[in-house]
Amino acid sequence: MAASRSDATSLPTFDGVENLITMTDIQKAFDELCVEEESMNGELDNLLEHQTALENKMSGLHKILPNLQILETDSKQLSSMVSFTSTLAENVSSKVRQLDVAKSQVTACITRVEDILDLKFCTDGVQTALQNEDYEKATGHVHRFRSLDENILRMSEESGEGSTLDSSFRLLQEAEEKLKSIVNTKFDAAVHSGDFASIERFFKIFPLIGLHEEGLTKFGKFLSSQIAEKSRGNLMIAESVTHKDKNANVIYAETATQLFESIANIIEVRQPLIETYFGSGKLFSLMKILQKECDRQVRQILEKFKLKRDFDAVVQQVQQNAVFHRPSATEKFDPKVLDVLLSEVVLLNTRTELFLRFFRRRAVGDMESAYSNDDLKEKIKEIDKFISNCDLNRLMQELIGNYIMMEEFFMREMVLKAVSMDTVEESSHTSSMVDDSFYIVKKCVRRAVSSSSVDGICAMLNHASTVLEQDFREVLFSRVRAGFPSGFDLTQAYNMVQSSIQQGKLQSSDQEKAKTTFLVAMNNAEVSCEYCKSLKSNIEEEVLRSFSKSSEQSKAKLQSCVTDLGNVAVRLKEVVDFGVSQLRSSAIKPRIKPLTDAFLSTSHNISEDDFSNYEANDPWVQNYILQIDNMLATFKSALSTENYDTFVSQVTTEVTFQLEKAVLKTSFNRLGGLQFDKELRALVGYLSSVTTWTIRDKFARLTQMATILNLERVNELLDYWGPNSGPLTWRLTPTEVRNILSLRVDFRSEEIKKLKL
Amino acid sequence: MDDYKYLFKVVLIGEAGVGKTCLVRRFTQGLFPPGQGATIGVDFMIKSVEVNGEKIKLQIWDTAGQERFRSITQSYYHSANALILVYDVCSQLSFDNIPHWIQEIEKYANTKVFSYLVGNKIDQINRREIPSHIGEQFAKRYEMKFIETSAKEAENVDALFYDIATELTKQAHQQALETDKGVNFKAHNTSTISSCSTCLRF
């Protein structure tokens, strides 16, 4: 490389030696040549330096050269060997493949031969088995035959054995037909003779000869006849039961229960048999047949039930009475009879629901082990549709429909009766209608709950709400609305109310009667409100317990109806509230007002002497407390605890309201303020002693007024005001504070104005 | 619990097969499921709607039309805020039975109940037996509101329920106003009494 470059640079230089004319050109060429020489020398030195290394490498390469040749020949040899092996393997494997094909053909051939042998064996076996009446064996042969592929066997016909095969097939087909008819007739005969062992024996044969549905139908019919027979027997026994029997009142429900139990028992016992011989998913077919029989039998039981209990006549009477609403309706019925009848209807439905739930569970369970996903959903839908459309369900829906109508009638009539026979017991704040009515409502609703019919329960809950709101609450409300008469001689009137309640003397004057009626109605409403709440929570609990596994839809329905029943309590509370407002305007206000006015006539601008005189002879507060105490005492005995508390609270509110007004009309000096503070303490002390809750809050404004009226100087207020108020929350506005300060005759108005509040 | 201003109970009644369940399904789920079985007892759905920005919950009770469920369905009348009486415009029979249903309403329902007469299945143009004006006249006579619907084609279904929600909300507002007034009146009353007694004293 270096050489070629030096060539390339030197050539043009030498070519042009002749052309170098000027000295400068020569000098320049010379310089260039010098530089070139210099670099060439460098390169040469460089190469010389590496000479030994290069020589080493060269000699190394020379040594390797012969090896490379050996490698090449070896490689060639290997390659030829590999390709040889490959061809060999190819040859071998193709032979193996051929062998494989041959082998499978041989196996198929053997199977076919075996099949043909089997066929012959079956043909012979079937005949002997049939002759020996060994139907299981015959079925086994036929079943084996049915599993053979006829067409494949037919292919060997050409090979000469066709005619015998043909006859074998014919024979076996004939045998199968024969077997089918034999099994059918034998099964029928066994059914006819009631030979259970044979029935079971032939029942197992049906699925083996492809008669699944037929077998189930026949078996179902047989079981149905058994059910029918047993149920008829039970019904006969039921008919002959005397009144003395402890089950006499529910004998038809019991008969139906026996029917359900016997069907459930059959399903329980036969399910494994069907699963084993027929496979899963077949049980429902049998259950459908059994249910049809169940429908028939229940219809008969219900017919007898209606006949014996005069059901239709009772229903008709109730219907008519409900339409025309005769007041004497209850007299026509013995409510006890209706009571008994309703209990039996409820029991009938309970048992039915229980049975249908069992039915669904079993049918669905069987389907679940046979199907999945969409198929299963479809099947479950089919089951649900079957159940909701079955006669049993329909009959029960009709029965429940009638039951609801009668139960509602019973409940309403009994509540009306309880209201009309209302009496006030001695030593009781309430009258008999409360306990009686709630007892009835609770009884009816609970009976409905025990029927397990969701719609039935909802309907009765609705009716209960309606009855309590209309027939019960309205009565209380009208009594309270009549008002609390405010008489002329109040003290006397109160005392008489008290004595009339205590002695049960209700035939006193009209006014006292009216007062008692009012107070008792108020108590009734208050107690009913509590009863209603507890009825709601009891029923709620009971319903939640018995329907925990029901659909969300059913639970939501029940919850909504239960909540509505609870809301009746709110409507009852309205009656109480109305009563309280009546009492306040006609009893509390007119009584407290004149009492409080006595405060106005007591001077609070007093001297030292007056103050000590007041100490000895109290000017008004003791009398005030005494009067209030009298009033509270009379009402305490007449009002329920809850209502009494409300009453005291109302009295307290009125006292504070009136007293505040009175204070603002009075003038005070320092001692007067002190006097007022004493009076207020006495009053608060007394009222606290008669209540269970704290009343100090109600007196907060008055207490603060007393504090202000008790100040030494105007500016002292600032010790309690604003940032200095500490835990005290002022209920008085700055304007009110100034007003109260100005009630003190000894405070100067400029000073009050100057206060920064 | 989600927040709502009012909850109203709406009860659908009417002969079997006039399309009560379909109306409810159309409104609550936007579906028209053909080949529904007859309703058993009472079905129950909830749907929230908005009226003037207020959330209203409609609790819809879809009753069975079949006779044997009558005593169950009757129990729902009393607490209903609105009743929807449905007939089938293609069925003279379902229309002829309306007076009977109105009797039921008068007997069991609250006197103030808001009721709607609804002629359903107007999509069946060729099979119509009851002309619109006949239904309308009837509704007027019994002081009911009237609308014709098609649950199948979703015609007027939402309009029906929204109108009910709006009307009931209006009533509820009015009632709230009246109770307020009632309180005022009472307060006023008591003050007159006390002022009277002061008069007497002086």
Coordinates of N, CA and C in Angstrom, one line a residue, chain A residues 628-707:
Chain A
I628 N -99.1 24.2 90.8 CA -98.6 23.4 89.7 C -98.5 21.9 90.1
D629 N -98.1 21.7 91.4 CA -98.0 20.3 91.9 C -99.4 19.7 91.9
N630 N -100.4 20.5 92.3 CA -101.7 20.0 92.3 C -102.2 19.5 90.9
M631 N -101.9 20.4 90.0 CA -102.3 20.2 88.6 C -101.6 18.9 88.1
L632 N -100.3 18.9 88.3 CA -99.5 17.7 87.8 C -100.1 16.4 88.5
A633 N -100.3 16.5 89.7 CA -100.8 15.3 90.4 C -102.1 14.8 89.8
T634 N -103.0 15.7 89.5 CA -104.3 15.2 89.0 C -104.0 14.5 87.6
F635 N -103.1 15.1 86.8 CA -102.9 14.5 85.5 C -102.0 13.3 85.6
K636 N -101.1 13.2 86.6 CA -100.2 12.1 86.7 C -101.0 10.8 86.8
S637 N -102.0 10.8 87.6 CA -102.8 9.6 87.7 C -103.6 9.2 86.5
A638 N -103.9 10.3 85.7 CA -104.8 10.0 84.5 C -104.0 9.8 83.2
L639 N -102.7 10.1 83.2 CA -102.0 10.0 82.0 C -101.0 8.8 82.0
S640 N -100.7 8.3 80.9 CA -99.7 7.2 80.8 C -98.3 7.9 81.1
T641 N -97.4 7.2 81.5 CA -96.0 7.7 81.8 C -95.5 8.6 80.7
E642 N -95.6 8.1 79.5 CA -95.0 8.8 78.4 C -95.8 10.1 78.2
N643 N -97.1 10.0 78.2 CA -97.9 11.2 78.0 C -97.7 12.2 79.2
Y644 N -97.5 11.7 80.4 CA -97.3 12.6 81.5 C -96.0 13.3 81.4
D645 N -95.0 12.7 80.9 CA -93.8 13.3 80.7 C -93.9 14.5 79.7
T646 N -94.7 14.2 78.6 CA -94.9 15.2 77.6 C -95.7 16.3 78.2
F647 N -96.7 16.0 79.1 CA -97.5 17.0 79.7 C -96.6 17.9 80.6
V648 N -95.8 17.3 81.4 CA -94.9 18.1 82.3 C -94.0 19.0 81.4
S649 N -93.6 18.5 80.3 CA -92.7 19.3 79.5 C -93.5 20.5 78.9
Q650 N -94.8 20.2 78.6 CA -95.6 21.3 78.1 C -95.8 22.3 79.2
V651 N -96.1 21.9 80.4 CA -96.3 22.8 81.5 C -95.1 23.6 81.7
T652 N -93.9 23.0 81.7 CA -92.7 23.7 81.9 C -92.5 24.8 80.9
T653 N -92.7 24.4 79.6 CA -92.6 25.4 78.5 C -93.5 26.6 78.8
E654 N -94.7 26.3 79.2 CA -95.7 27.3 79.4 C -95.2 28.2 80.6
V655 N -94.8 27.6 81.6 CA -94.3 28.3 82.8 C -93.2 29.3 82.4
T656 N -92.2 28.8 81.7 CA -91.1 29.6 81.3 C -91.5 30.8 80.4
F657 N -92.5 30.4 79.5 CA -93.0 31.4 78.6 C -93.7 32.6 79.3
Q658 N -94.6 32.2 80.2 CA -95.4 33.2 81.0 C -94.5 33.9 81.9
L659 N -93.6 33.2 82.6 CA -92.7 33.9 83.6 C -91.8 34.9 82.9
E660 N -91.3 34.6 81.8 CA -90.4 35.5 81.0 C -91.2 36.8 80.7
K661 N -92.4 36.6 80.3 CA -93.2 37.8 80.0 C -93.4 38.6 81.2
A662 N -93.7 37.9 82.3 CA -94.0 38.6 83.6 C -92.7 39.4 84.1
V663 N -91.6 38.7 84.0 CA -90.3 39.4 84.4 C -90.1 40.7 83.7
L664 N -90.4 40.6 82.4 CA -90.1 41.8 81.6 C -91.1 43.0 81.9
K665 N -92.1 42.7 82.6 CA -93.1 43.7 83.0 C -92.8 44.2 84.5
T666 N -91.8 43.7 85.1 CA -91.5 44.0 86.5 C -90.3 44.8 86.7
S667 N -90.3 45.6 87.7 CA -89.0 46.4 88.0 C -88.3 45.8 89.2
F668 N -87.0 45.8 89.2 CA -86.2 45.2 90.3 C -85.2 46.1 90.9
N669 N -84.9 45.9 92.1 CA -83.6 46.5 92.6 C -82.7 45.3 93.0
R670 N -81.6 45.6 93.6 CA -80.6 44.6 93.9 C -81.2 43.4 94.7
L671 N -81.9 43.8 95.7 CA -82.5 42.8 96.6 C -83.6 42.0 95.9
G672 N -84.4 42.8 95.0 CA -85.4 42.2 94.2 C -84.9 41.1 93.3
G673 N -83.7 41.5 92.7 CA -83.0 40.5 91.9 C -82.7 39.2 92.6
L674 N -82.1 39.5 93.8 CA -81.8 38.3 94.7 C -83.0 37.5 95.0
Q675 N -84.1 38.2 95.3 CA -85.3 37.5 95.6 C -85.8 36.6 94.4
F676 N -85.7 37.2 93.2 CA -86.1 36.5 92.0 C -85.3 35.3 91.8
D677 N -84.0 35.5 92.0 CA -83.1 34.3 91.9 C -83.5 33.2 92.8
K678 N -83.8 33.5 94.1 CA -84.2 32.5 95.0 C -85.5 31.8 94.6
E679 N -86.4 32.6 94.1 CA -87.7 32.1 93.6 C -87.5 31.1 92.5
L680 N -86.6 31.6 91.6 CA -86.4 30.7 90.4 C -85.7 29.4 90.7
R681 N -84.8 29.5 91.7 CA -84.1 28.3 92.1 C -85.1 27.3 92.7
A682 N -86.0 27.8 93.5 CA -87.1 26.9 94.1 C -87.9 26.3 93.0
L683 N -88.3 27.1 92.0 CA -89.1 26.5 90.9 C -88.4 25.5 90.1
V684 N -87.1 25.8 89.8 CA -86.4 24.8 89.0 C -86.2 23.5 89.8
G685 N -85.9 23.7 91.1 CA -85.7 22.6 92.0 C -86.9 21.7 92.0
Y686 N -88.0 22.3 92.1 CA -89.3 21.6 92.2 C -89.5 20.8 90.9
L687 N -89.5 21.5 89.8 CA -89.8 20.9 88.5 C -88.8 19.8 88.1
S688 N -87.5 20.0 88.5 CA -86.5 18.9 88.3 C -86.9 17.7 89.1
S689 N -87.5 17.9 90.3 CA -87.8 16.7 91.1 C -89.0 15.9 90.5
V690 N -89.8 16.5 89.7 CA -91.0 15.8 89.2 C -90.8 15.2 87.8
T691 N -89.6 15.4 87.2 CA -89.4 14.9 85.9 C -88.2 13.9 85.9
T692 N -88.2 13.1 84.9 CA -87.1 12.1 84.8 C -86.0 12.7 84.0
W693 N -86.3 13.7 83.2 CA -85.3 14.3 82.3 C -84.9 15.7 82.8
T694 N -83.8 16.3 82.3 CA -83.4 17.6 82.8 C -84.2 18.7 82.2
I695 N -84.6 19.6 83.0 CA -85.4 20.8 82.6 C -84.6 22.0 82.6
R696 N -83.4 21.9 83.0 CA -82.6 23.1 83.2 C -82.4 23.9 81.9
D697 N -82.4 23.1 80.8 CA -82.2 23.7 79.5 C -83.4 24.7 79.2
K698 N -84.6 24.2 79.5 CA -85.8 25.0 79.3 C -85.7 26.3 80.1
F699 N -85.0 26.3 81.2 CA -85.0 27.4 82.1 C -83.7 28.3 81.8
A700 N -83.0 27.9 80.8 CA -81.7 28.6 80.5 C -81.9 30.1 80.4
R701 N -82.9 30.6 79.7 CA -83.1 32.0 79.5 C -83.4 32.7 80.8
L702 N -84.4 32.1 81.6 CA -84.8 32.7 82.8 C -83.6 32.8 83.8
T703 N -82.8 31.7 83.8 CA -81.7 31.7 84.8 C -80.7 32.8 84.4
Q704 N -80.5 33.0 83.1 CA -79.6 34.0 82.7 C -80.2 35.4 83.0
M705 N -81.5 35.5 82.9 CA -82.1 36.8 83.3 C -81.9 37.1 84.8
A706 N -82.0 36.0 85.6 CA -81.8 36.2 87.0 C -80.3 36.6 87.3
T707 N -79.4 36.0 86.6 CA -78.0 36.4 86.7 C -77.8 37.9 86.5

